[in-house]
Each structure stands twice: as structure tokens, then as C-alpha cells.
């Protein structure tokens, strides 16, 4: 069995990527390697091991085992990058990637729609290191050129954005960044490695919170950073310096999640579209923010660049239903939708979010005002989910 065959679809790749039964007793799954110590048989082998680069061989627990390398290779293959390195959470993937590619005195262009804790990192640690951040409108497209300064080193994107789901024109941004010698990073978590292929659109570095859809069962924290060949050495050395690694148990869980990713995402996406269209017809809702919907602000870019939509999106309640007392009536009696932050698992979630307090480019003039809600559609029967929401809306009126 080999995963080297060309032309496998993503669905098949999810099931075969990284598997090499011949390496470990012919069992189907990569076993758990709990390893700190690696031993060498001869003095020659011992000295030779010191010339092996971190990530290229099994020489030291922190740098990886068969299992970590197999999972790294799977993600690199699916995202279409050169190499991947693992770390303990999606947030670490974001912050460590920034630390790798930025130097003291550099300028960073950061999308205003970035995952909140990554934004905090810019205001705290990066500021402390003398790195200035300019937050840009996620709808900027090629207008990004006007913001590039002589010391701009990195353009960080996330598409669609956290909470507000603006789709970015990634090819246009990458084209201009490249022209000015800047590195582009994308937080590609929403699309998973399946629905957006960052390296086909000119991105240099792609981040996944494996915690979300790849893990898929709300029981795992992990992040990946995948790069092109050109910028990989910087990542490899940064990982070596920071000592970033993951546990053997966690990488087993991540690889296990990957096996069903494609099938789960198809089910998530189908239900999400159904729920989004249902919400559009609800009198309590003014707007649904989901790029897969015709007429959504990001629909055209999404249709051009993505091959699917995941199951996390937003909707805006009419101002008449947006005060906390009413919101509590909607939220407190839901049976299937729980209030929780970390999405991508099998279960449905619903939370009110308030981006205006931290954003420079929100509210947007083309989005009506009212309470913004973020919904994650899980793997429950979609009719049960609609019943639950319907009951919630009924309570809202009581
Ligand atoms: C959740 C999330 C992260 C962080 O992942 P953790 O593993 O929870 O740290 C990063 N980026 C995006 C877009 C996310 O949604």
C-alpha cells in the first residue's frame, strides 16, 4: 500500500495519507509513539544523527517520530504545500508562525477579521518585540498595496474571517505581497485542508487549527503550519528554537480524525446550507453571513476560489430581538445547540458575538445592525436542529 499514487481525490487521500503498515507490523493504523529518547546502534550512527535536520529524521523526541512525520506529510499533501510542522494548538500555530517570519522592527499587515487571540498577540508580544501591526479591511483586495511600507514583512490573512465571515481576495493579496517581497500567511482553518488550497493561490504559509474539523470530536488541541519549499527552512529553524512539538497520543487522535474528515465535512456542509437557508426565511433574522449563499458579500470570491463551505457561519438578529433579555429566552432553552467557543466537532453550537468592541472595520455599512450570532452546524439530524431553533425563536416571542 502506498499513498504516492497520483490523482487520488481528497476523499481518498484522507483515508490513505501517511499510512505505511510496513513500518510497524502491518497494522492498518500508525501506532502511538510515546517517545522522548531515541537510541543509536553505533558511534557512526550517533554522529550521523547530529547532521540530520529537525523534521528530517528520528533522532530526538521533540523533533518527531514516524507518527508525527506521517501526519505532517498528510496535511502537507492535502493543503498542497511542501512541508508541515505540528504544534500544540491552533493559536500556537498562528503566533509561532508570526514569530518565525517577523524580525524586530518589521511591519505586519494583519486582517481585521483575524481570530481574536491572534489579534491580542499583535498588541502584546509583537508590540513588545518592536513589530508594528496595521489592521486592514478584509475586503481590501489589491488595495493592500497602498498599506505596504518599506519594512512590511508579512501579510496575514484569514478567509472567511472569524465571526464576520468576509471572504478575502487571496490571489490578489498574494500577488501584491510577492511583488513587494512580503510573505503571506493564511489561517485556513474555516475551509479545513479540503475546501481551500492555499498554495494554488500564491500563499507562502498556511495554518490549520487541527482542533477544529480535522480533530472533529471536540477532544483534541493541535495546530499545523505548512509552507512552500522556499520559506520552509525558516519555519524548521523556528520550530527547533522554540521546541514546539505534540504528544504521541494527540497525533494519533489527529490522524484518526483525518480519516473521516471528508465524509464529515460533506455532512456538515449539507446541513449548514439547509440551516442557513432556513434562517434566511425567519422573520427574526435580517441577514445570514455565509459565503455559500447567493447574494452573500463573499459569494463570488468563494465560488471562484473554494471547493466547498464548512458549517460555521453568522446571522444577524433584528434589533427588536437583540437585547440580552430576549437573547436569553432564545439561548437558555435550546436542547441541541450549546454555547461554546471551540467549533469543528460533531456537535452544534450557537453564541452571540460582539466584534464591534475590538474591530476597526466593523460594523460594515452593508451589514444591518442587530445582534450577531455565530452558529456551528454539527452532525445531528438537521430536522432536529431546525426544531430546536424553531422552539428557541418561539421562546423569543414569549
Ligand atoms: C479556533 C481557531 C484557532 C485556534 O485554535 P486552538 O487550537 O483552539 O488554539 C485559530 N484560528 C482560527 C481561525 C480558529 O477558529
CSV table of C-alpha atoms and ligand atoms in Angstrom, one decimal:
chain,number,residue,atom,x,y,z
A,1,UNK,CA,0.0,0.0,0.0
A,2,UNK,CA,1.3,3.4,-0.9
A,3,UNK,CA,0.0,6.9,-0.8
A,4,UNK,CA,2.3,8.0,-3.6
A,5,UNK,CA,-0.2,7.3,-6.4
A,6,UNK,CA,-1.1,10.5,-8.3
A,7,UNK,CA,-4.7,11.7,-9.0
A,8,UNK,CA,-6.2,10.5,-5.8
A,9,UNK,CA,-9.1,12.7,-4.7
A,10,UNK,CA,-9.1,14.4,-1.3
A,11,UNK,CA,-11.7,12.0,-0.1
A,12,UNK,CA,-9.4,9.0,-0.8
A,13,UNK,CA,-6.3,10.9,0.3
A,14,UNK,CA,-7.9,11.4,3.8
A,15,UNK,CA,-8.1,7.7,4.2
A,16,UNK,CA,-4.7,6.7,2.9
A,17,UNK,CA,-2.4,9.7,3.5
A,18,UNK,CA,0.5,8.9,5.9
A,19,UNK,CA,-0.2,5.2,6.2
A,20,UNK,CA,2.7,2.8,5.9
A,21,UNK,CA,1.7,-0.5,7.6
A,22,UNK,CA,5.1,-2.0,6.5
A,23,UNK,CA,6.8,0.3,9.0
A,24,UNK,CA,5.0,-1.1,12.1
A,25,UNK,CA,4.0,-4.7,12.0
A,26,UNK,CA,1.5,-4.3,9.1
A,27,UNK,CA,-1.3,-3.0,11.2
A,28,UNK,CA,-3.6,-0.5,9.4
A,29,UNK,CA,-3.1,2.4,11.7
A,30,UNK,CA,0.1,4.3,12.7
A,31,UNK,CA,0.5,3.2,16.3
A,32,UNK,CA,1.0,5.7,19.2
A,33,UNK,CA,4.7,6.5,19.7
A,34,UNK,CA,5.3,7.8,23.1
A,35,UNK,CA,8.9,8.8,22.8
A,36,UNK,CA,11.5,11.2,24.3
A,37,UNK,CA,14.6,9.1,23.8
A,38,UNK,CA,15.9,7.8,20.5
A,39,UNK,CA,18.9,5.4,20.7
A,40,UNK,CA,21.7,4.8,18.1
A,41,UNK,CA,23.4,1.4,17.4
A,42,UNK,CA,26.9,2.6,16.5
A,43,UNK,CA,29.1,5.6,17.1
A,44,UNK,CA,28.9,6.3,13.4
A,45,UNK,CA,25.1,6.4,13.5
A,46,UNK,CA,25.3,8.6,16.7
A,47,UNK,CA,27.5,11.2,14.9
A,48,UNK,CA,25.5,11.0,11.7
A,49,UNK,CA,22.3,11.7,13.6
A,50,UNK,CA,23.6,15.1,14.6
A,51,UNK,CA,23.7,16.1,10.9
A,52,UNK,CA,20.0,15.3,10.4
A,53,UNK,CA,17.8,18.4,10.4
A,54,UNK,CA,14.9,18.6,12.8
A,55,UNK,CA,11.9,17.1,11.0
A,56,UNK,CA,14.0,15.0,8.6
A,57,UNK,CA,14.7,12.0,10.8
A,58,UNK,CA,14.1,10.3,14.0
A,59,UNK,CA,16.9,11.5,16.3
A,60,UNK,CA,15.3,13.3,19.2
A,61,UNK,CA,11.8,13.0,20.7
A,62,UNK,CA,10.9,16.7,20.3
A,63,UNK,CA,11.7,16.7,16.6
A,64,UNK,CA,9.3,13.8,15.8
A,65,UNK,CA,8.6,10.1,15.3
A,66,UNK,CA,7.1,8.1,12.4
A,67,UNK,CA,3.7,9.1,13.6
A,68,UNK,CA,4.3,12.9,13.7
A,69,UNK,CA,6.1,12.8,10.3
A,70,UNK,CA,3.3,10.8,8.8
A,71,UNK,CA,0.6,13.2,9.9
A,72,UNK,CA,2.7,16.2,8.8
A,73,UNK,CA,3.0,14.7,5.4
A,74,UNK,CA,-0.7,14.1,5.2
A,75,UNK,CA,-1.5,17.7,5.9
A,76,UNK,CA,1.2,19.0,3.5
A,77,UNK,CA,-0.2,16.7,0.8
A,78,UNK,CA,-3.8,17.8,1.4
A,79,UNK,CA,-3.1,21.6,1.6
A,80,UNK,CA,-0.7,21.3,-1.4
A,81,UNK,CA,2.4,22.6,0.4
A,82,UNK,CA,6.0,21.4,0.7
A,83,UNK,CA,6.3,20.5,4.4
A,84,UNK,CA,4.3,20.8,7.6
A,85,UNK,CA,5.2,21.1,11.3
A,86,UNK,CA,3.0,20.4,14.3
A,87,UNK,CA,2.3,22.3,17.5
A,88,UNK,CA,0.1,22.1,20.5
A,89,UNK,CA,-2.8,24.3,19.4
A,90,UNK,CA,-4.2,26.4,16.5
A,91,UNK,CA,-3.2,29.6,18.4
A,92,UNK,CA,0.4,28.4,18.8
A,93,UNK,CA,0.5,27.8,15.0
A,94,UNK,CA,-0.6,31.4,14.4
A,95,UNK,CA,1.8,33.0,17.0
A,96,UNK,CA,4.8,30.8,16.3
A,97,UNK,CA,4.4,31.3,12.5
A,98,UNK,CA,4.4,35.1,13.1
A,99,UNK,CA,7.5,34.8,15.4
A,100,UNK,CA,9.3,32.7,12.7
A,101,UNK,CA,8.7,35.2,9.8
A,102,UNK,CA,9.0,38.5,11.6
A,103,UNK,CA,12.1,40.3,12.8
A,104,UNK,CA,12.4,43.2,15.3
A,105,UNK,CA,11.5,46.5,13.6
A,106,UNK,CA,9.3,44.8,10.9
A,107,UNK,CA,5.8,45.9,10.0
A,108,UNK,CA,2.9,43.4,9.8
A,109,UNK,CA,-0.3,43.8,7.8
A,110,UNK,CA,-3.0,41.8,9.7
A,111,UNK,CA,-6.6,41.3,8.6
A,112,UNK,CA,-9.1,43.0,10.8
A,113,UNK,CA,-11.1,39.8,10.8
A,114,UNK,CA,-8.4,37.6,12.4
A,115,UNK,CA,-9.1,35.1,15.2
A,116,UNK,CA,-9.2,37.2,18.3
A,117,UNK,CA,-6.3,35.8,20.3
A,118,UNK,CA,-4.0,36.3,17.3
A,119,UNK,CA,-5.1,39.9,17.3
A,120,UNK,CA,-4.1,40.1,21.0
A,121,UNK,CA,-0.7,38.6,20.2
A,122,UNK,CA,-0.1,41.6,17.9
A,123,UNK,CA,-1.0,44.1,20.6
A,124,UNK,CA,1.1,42.3,23.3
A,125,UNK,CA,4.1,40.2,22.3
A,126,UNK,CA,4.7,41.6,18.8
A,127,UNK,CA,4.5,45.1,20.1
A,128,UNK,CA,7.0,44.3,22.8
A,129,UNK,CA,9.4,43.0,20.2
A,130,UNK,CA,9.2,46.2,18.2
A,131,UNK,CA,6.9,44.9,15.5
A,132,UNK,CA,4.2,47.3,14.4
A,133,UNK,CA,0.8,45.9,13.1
A,134,UNK,CA,-1.6,47.6,10.8
A,135,UNK,CA,-5.0,46.0,10.7
A,136,UNK,CA,-6.6,46.2,7.2
A,137,UNK,CA,-10.1,45.8,5.9
A,138,UNK,CA,-10.6,42.1,4.9
A,139,UNK,CA,-12.4,43.3,1.8
A,140,UNK,CA,-9.2,45.3,0.7
A,141,UNK,CA,-8.1,43.0,-2.2
A,142,UNK,CA,-5.4,44.6,-4.3
A,143,UNK,CA,-5.9,47.8,-2.3
A,144,UNK,CA,-3.4,46.2,0.1
A,145,UNK,CA,-0.6,47.7,-2.0
A,146,UNK,CA,-1.3,51.2,-0.5
A,147,UNK,CA,-0.6,49.9,3.0
A,148,UNK,CA,2.7,48.2,2.3
A,149,UNK,CA,5.6,50.1,3.9
A,150,UNK,CA,9.4,49.6,3.2
A,151,UNK,CA,9.6,47.4,6.3
A,152,UNK,CA,6.4,45.3,5.8
A,153,UNK,CA,7.5,41.8,6.0
A,154,UNK,CA,4.3,39.7,6.5
A,155,UNK,CA,0.7,39.9,5.2
A,156,UNK,CA,-1.5,37.7,7.4
A,157,UNK,CA,-4.9,36.7,6.0
A,158,UNK,CA,-7.8,34.6,7.2
A,159,UNK,CA,-10.7,33.8,4.9
A,160,UNK,CA,-13.5,33.8,5.7
A,161,UNK,CA,-12.8,35.8,8.7
A,162,UNK,CA,-13.5,34.9,12.3
A,163,UNK,CA,-17.0,35.9,13.5
A,164,UNK,CA,-17.8,38.1,10.4
A,165,UNK,CA,-17.0,35.7,7.5
A,166,UNK,CA,-15.6,38.2,5.0
A,167,UNK,CA,-14.0,36.3,2.1
A,168,UNK,CA,-10.7,37.8,1.1
A,169,UNK,CA,-9.3,38.0,-2.4
A,170,UNK,CA,-6.3,35.8,-1.6
A,171,UNK,CA,-4.8,35.6,-5.1
A,172,UNK,CA,-4.8,39.4,-5.4
A,173,UNK,CA,-3.3,40.0,-2.0
A,174,UNK,CA,-0.6,37.3,-2.6
A,175,UNK,CA,0.3,38.8,-5.9
A,176,UNK,CA,0.9,42.2,-4.5
A,177,UNK,CA,2.7,40.9,-1.4
A,178,UNK,CA,5.1,38.9,-3.6
A,179,UNK,CA,5.8,41.9,-5.7
A,180,UNK,CA,7.0,43.7,-2.5
A,181,UNK,CA,8.9,40.8,-1.1
A,182,UNK,CA,6.4,40.1,1.7
A,183,UNK,CA,5.5,36.7,3.0
A,184,UNK,CA,1.8,35.8,3.0
A,185,UNK,CA,0.3,33.7,5.8
A,186,UNK,CA,-3.2,32.3,5.8
A,187,UNK,CA,-5.2,31.0,8.7
A,188,UNK,CA,-7.0,28.3,6.6
A,189,UNK,CA,-9.0,26.7,9.5
A,190,UNK,CA,-12.5,27.5,8.3
A,191,UNK,CA,-12.0,25.7,5.0
A,192,UNK,CA,-10.0,22.9,6.5
A,193,UNK,CA,-7.3,21.4,4.2
A,194,UNK,CA,-10.1,20.3,1.8
A,195,UNK,CA,-12.1,23.3,0.7
A,196,UNK,CA,-9.4,25.9,0.0
A,197,UNK,CA,-6.0,25.1,-1.4
A,198,UNK,CA,-3.8,28.0,-0.3
A,199,UNK,CA,-0.7,27.2,-2.3
A,200,UNK,CA,-2.6,27.2,-5.6
A,201,UNK,CA,-3.5,30.8,-4.8
A,202,UNK,CA,0.0,32.0,-4.0
A,203,UNK,CA,0.1,31.7,-0.2
A,204,UNK,CA,3.6,31.0,1.3
A,205,UNK,CA,2.4,29.7,4.7
A,206,UNK,CA,-0.8,28.0,5.7
A,207,UNK,CA,-2.1,27.4,9.2
A,208,UNK,CA,-4.7,24.9,10.4
A,209,UNK,CA,-6.3,24.6,13.8
A,210,UNK,CA,-6.4,20.8,13.7
A,211,UNK,CA,-8.5,21.3,16.9
A,212,UNK,CA,-11.5,22.1,14.6
A,213,UNK,CA,-12.6,19.9,11.7
A,214,UNK,CA,-9.6,17.6,11.4
A,215,UNK,CA,-9.8,16.6,15.1
A,216,UNK,CA,-13.6,16.7,14.7
A,217,UNK,CA,-14.6,15.3,18.0
A,218,UNK,CA,-14.1,18.2,20.4
A,219,UNK,CA,-11.4,16.3,22.3
A,220,UNK,CA,-8.1,17.4,20.8
A,221,UNK,CA,-5.9,20.5,20.6
A,222,UNK,CA,-3.4,20.8,17.8
A,223,UNK,CA,-2.1,23.2,15.1
A,224,UNK,CA,-0.2,22.8,11.9
A,225,UNK,CA,1.9,25.2,9.8
A,226,UNK,CA,2.6,24.2,6.2
A,227,UNK,CA,4.9,26.2,3.9
A,228,UNK,CA,6.3,26.3,0.4
A,229,UNK,CA,9.8,25.0,-0.2
A,230,UNK,CA,11.3,28.5,-0.3
A,231,UNK,CA,10.3,29.5,3.2
A,232,UNK,CA,10.4,26.1,4.9
A,233,UNK,CA,13.9,26.5,6.4
A,234,UNK,CA,12.8,29.5,8.4
A,235,UNK,CA,9.9,27.5,9.9
A,236,UNK,CA,12.0,24.5,10.6
A,237,UNK,CA,14.6,26.6,12.5
A,238,UNK,CA,11.9,28.4,14.4
A,239,UNK,CA,10.3,25.2,15.5
A,240,UNK,CA,13.7,23.9,16.6
A,241,UNK,CA,14.4,27.0,18.6
A,242,UNK,CA,11.0,27.1,20.3
A,243,UNK,CA,11.0,23.4,20.9
A,244,UNK,CA,7.5,23.0,19.6
A,245,UNK,CA,6.0,19.5,19.5
A,246,UNK,CA,2.9,17.5,20.2
A,247,UNK,CA,2.3,14.3,22.2
A,248,UNK,CA,2.2,10.9,20.6
A,249,UNK,CA,-1.4,10.4,21.8
A,250,UNK,CA,-2.6,13.6,20.3
A,251,UNK,CA,-1.0,12.9,16.9
A,252,UNK,CA,-2.8,9.5,16.9
A,253,UNK,CA,-6.1,11.3,17.5
A,254,UNK,CA,-5.4,13.9,14.8
A,255,UNK,CA,-4.6,11.2,12.2
A,256,UNK,CA,-7.7,9.3,13.3
A,257,UNK,CA,-9.8,12.4,12.8
A,258,UNK,CA,-8.4,12.9,9.3
A,259,UNK,CA,-9.7,9.5,8.1
A,260,UNK,CA,-13.3,10.7,8.2
A,261,UNK,CA,-12.7,14.4,7.6
A,262,UNK,CA,-14.0,14.4,4.0
A,263,UNK,CA,-17.2,12.5,4.8
A,264,UNK,CA,-17.9,14.5,7.9
A,265,UNK,CA,-17.4,17.8,6.1
A,266,UNK,CA,-19.8,16.8,3.4
A,267,UNK,CA,-22.4,16.2,6.0
A,268,UNK,CA,-21.6,19.4,7.9
A,269,UNK,CA,-21.8,21.4,4.7
A,270,UNK,CA,-25.1,20.0,3.6
A,271,UNK,CA,-26.8,20.7,6.9
A,272,UNK,CA,-25.2,24.1,7.2
A,273,UNK,CA,-26.6,25.2,3.9
A,274,UNK,CA,-30.0,23.9,4.8
A,275,UNK,CA,-29.9,25.7,8.2
A,276,UNK,CA,-28.6,28.9,6.6
A,277,UNK,CA,-31.4,29.0,4.0
A,278,UNK,CA,-34.0,28.3,6.8
A,279,UNK,CA,-32.6,31.2,8.8
A,280,UNK,CA,-32.9,33.5,5.8
A,281,UNK,CA,-36.6,32.8,5.8
A,282,UNK,CA,-37.0,33.5,9.6
A,283,UNK,CA,-38.7,36.8,10.4
A,284,UNK,CA,-36.4,37.3,13.4
A,285,UNK,CA,-33.3,37.3,11.2
A,286,UNK,CA,-32.2,40.2,9.0
A,287,UNK,CA,-29.1,38.7,7.4
A,288,UNK,CA,-27.2,35.5,7.2
A,289,UNK,CA,-23.4,35.7,6.7
A,290,UNK,CA,-22.4,32.6,4.8
A,291,UNK,CA,-20.3,32.7,1.7
A,292,UNK,CA,-22.1,29.7,0.2
A,293,UNK,CA,-25.4,31.7,-0.1
A,294,UNK,CA,-26.2,33.5,-3.3
A,295,UNK,CA,-26.0,37.2,-2.6
A,296,UNK,CA,-23.6,36.9,0.3
A,297,UNK,CA,-20.9,39.6,0.2
A,298,UNK,CA,-18.2,36.9,-0.3
A,299,UNK,CA,-20.2,34.5,-2.6
A,300,UNK,CA,-18.4,35.4,-5.8
A,301,UNK,CA,-14.9,35.1,-4.4
A,302,UNK,CA,-15.9,31.9,-2.5
A,303,UNK,CA,-17.3,30.4,-5.7
A,304,UNK,CA,-14.1,31.3,-7.6
A,305,UNK,CA,-11.6,30.0,-5.0
A,306,UNK,CA,-13.2,27.4,-2.7
A,307,UNK,CA,-14.5,23.9,-3.4
A,308,UNK,CA,-16.9,23.8,-0.5
A,309,UNK,CA,-18.2,25.6,2.6
A,310,UNK,CA,-17.8,24.4,6.1
A,311,UNK,CA,-20.5,24.6,8.7
A,312,UNK,CA,-19.6,27.8,10.7
A,313,UNK,CA,-21.4,31.0,9.8
A,314,UNK,CA,-23.1,34.1,11.2
A,315,UNK,CA,-26.5,35.6,11.2
A,316,UNK,CA,-27.8,39.0,12.4
A,317,UNK,CA,-31.0,39.2,14.6
A,318,UNK,CA,-33.3,42.1,14.0
A,319,UNK,CA,-32.7,44.9,16.6
A,320,UNK,CA,-36.1,44.2,18.1
A,321,UNK,CA,-34.8,40.8,19.2
A,322,UNK,CA,-31.3,41.8,20.1
A,323,UNK,CA,-31.4,42.7,23.8
A,324,UNK,CA,-29.9,40.4,26.4
A,325,UNK,CA,-33.2,39.6,28.0
A,326,UNK,CA,-34.6,38.3,24.7
A,327,UNK,CA,-31.4,36.6,23.8
A,328,UNK,CA,-31.5,34.7,27.0
A,329,UNK,CA,-35.0,33.4,26.1
A,330,UNK,CA,-33.7,32.2,22.8
A,331,UNK,CA,-30.5,30.7,24.1
A,332,UNK,CA,-31.3,29.3,27.5
A,333,UNK,CA,-33.8,26.7,26.4
A,334,UNK,CA,-32.1,25.3,23.4
A,335,UNK,CA,-31.6,21.5,23.7
A,336,UNK,CA,-29.1,20.7,20.9
A,337,UNK,CA,-27.3,24.0,20.3
A,338,UNK,CA,-24.9,24.6,23.2
A,339,UNK,CA,-23.0,27.8,23.9
A,340,UNK,CA,-19.3,27.1,23.3
A,341,UNK,CA,-16.4,28.6,21.5
A,342,UNK,CA,-14.3,25.8,20.0
A,343,UNK,CA,-16.1,24.6,16.9
A,344,UNK,CA,-15.5,21.9,14.3
A,345,UNK,CA,-16.7,19.0,16.4
A,346,UNK,CA,-19.7,16.8,15.8
A,347,UNK,CA,-22.0,18.9,18.0
A,348,UNK,CA,-23.9,22.1,17.1
A,349,UNK,CA,-23.0,25.4,18.8
A,350,UNK,CA,-24.6,28.9,19.0
A,351,UNK,CA,-23.1,32.0,20.6
A,352,UNK,CA,-23.7,35.8,20.4
A,353,UNK,CA,-20.6,37.6,19.3
A,354,UNK,CA,-19.7,41.3,19.5
A,355,UNK,CA,-16.9,42.2,17.1
A,356,UNK,CA,-17.5,46.0,17.2
A,357,UNK,CA,-15.6,46.3,20.5
A,358,UNK,CA,-12.3,45.1,19.0
A,359,UNK,CA,-12.5,45.8,15.3
A,360,UNK,CA,-11.5,48.7,13.1
A,361,UNK,CA,-13.7,47.7,10.2
A,362,UNK,CA,-16.9,46.5,11.9
A,363,UNK,CA,-19.8,47.2,11.8
A,364,UNK,CA,-19.8,47.3,8.0
A,365,UNK,CA,-22.1,49.6,6.1
A,366,UNK,CA,-23.6,46.8,4.1
A,367,UNK,CA,-24.5,44.7,7.1
A,368,UNK,CA,-27.6,45.7,9.0
A,369,UNK,CA,-27.2,46.3,12.7
A,370,UNK,CA,-28.5,43.9,15.3
A,371,UNK,CA,-27.1,41.1,17.5
A,372,UNK,CA,-24.6,39.0,15.5
A,373,UNK,CA,-24.8,35.3,16.2
A,374,UNK,CA,-22.2,32.6,15.3
A,375,UNK,CA,-23.6,29.2,14.6
A,376,UNK,CA,-21.7,25.9,14.1
A,377,UNK,CA,-23.9,23.2,12.5
A,378,UNK,CA,-23.0,19.7,13.8
A,379,UNK,CA,-23.7,16.2,12.6
A,380,UNK,CA,-27.1,15.9,14.3
A,381,UNK,CA,-30.2,15.3,12.1
A,382,UNK,CA,-30.8,18.6,10.5
A,383,UNK,CA,-34.6,18.4,11.2
A,384,UNK,CA,-33.9,18.0,14.9
A,385,UNK,CA,-31.7,21.1,14.7
A,386,UNK,CA,-34.4,23.1,13.0
A,387,UNK,CA,-36.9,22.0,15.6
A,388,UNK,CA,-34.6,23.2,18.3
A,389,UNK,CA,-34.0,26.6,16.7
A,390,UNK,CA,-37.7,27.0,16.0
A,391,UNK,CA,-38.5,26.4,19.6
A,392,UNK,CA,-35.9,28.9,20.6
A,393,UNK,CA,-37.4,31.5,18.3
A,394,UNK,CA,-40.9,30.8,19.7
A,395,UNK,CA,-39.4,31.4,23.2
A,396,UNK,CA,-38.0,34.7,22.0
A,397,UNK,CA,-41.5,35.9,21.4
A,398,UNK,CA,-43.0,34.7,24.7
B,1,LIG,C1,-10.0,28.0,16.9
B,1,LIG,C2,-9.2,28.8,16.0
B,1,LIG,C3,-7.8,28.9,16.2
B,1,LIG,C4,-7.2,28.4,17.5
B,1,LIG,O1,-7.2,27.0,17.6
B,1,LIG,P1,-6.9,26.4,19.1
B,1,LIG,O2,-6.4,25.0,18.8
B,1,LIG,O3,-8.2,26.4,19.8
B,1,LIG,O4,-5.9,27.2,19.7
B,1,LIG,C5,-7.1,29.6,15.3
B,1,LIG,N1,-7.6,30.1,14.2
B,1,LIG,C6,-8.9,30.0,13.9
B,1,LIG,C7,-9.5,30.6,12.7
B,1,LIG,C8,-9.8,29.3,14.8
B,1,LIG,O5,-11.1,29.3,14.6
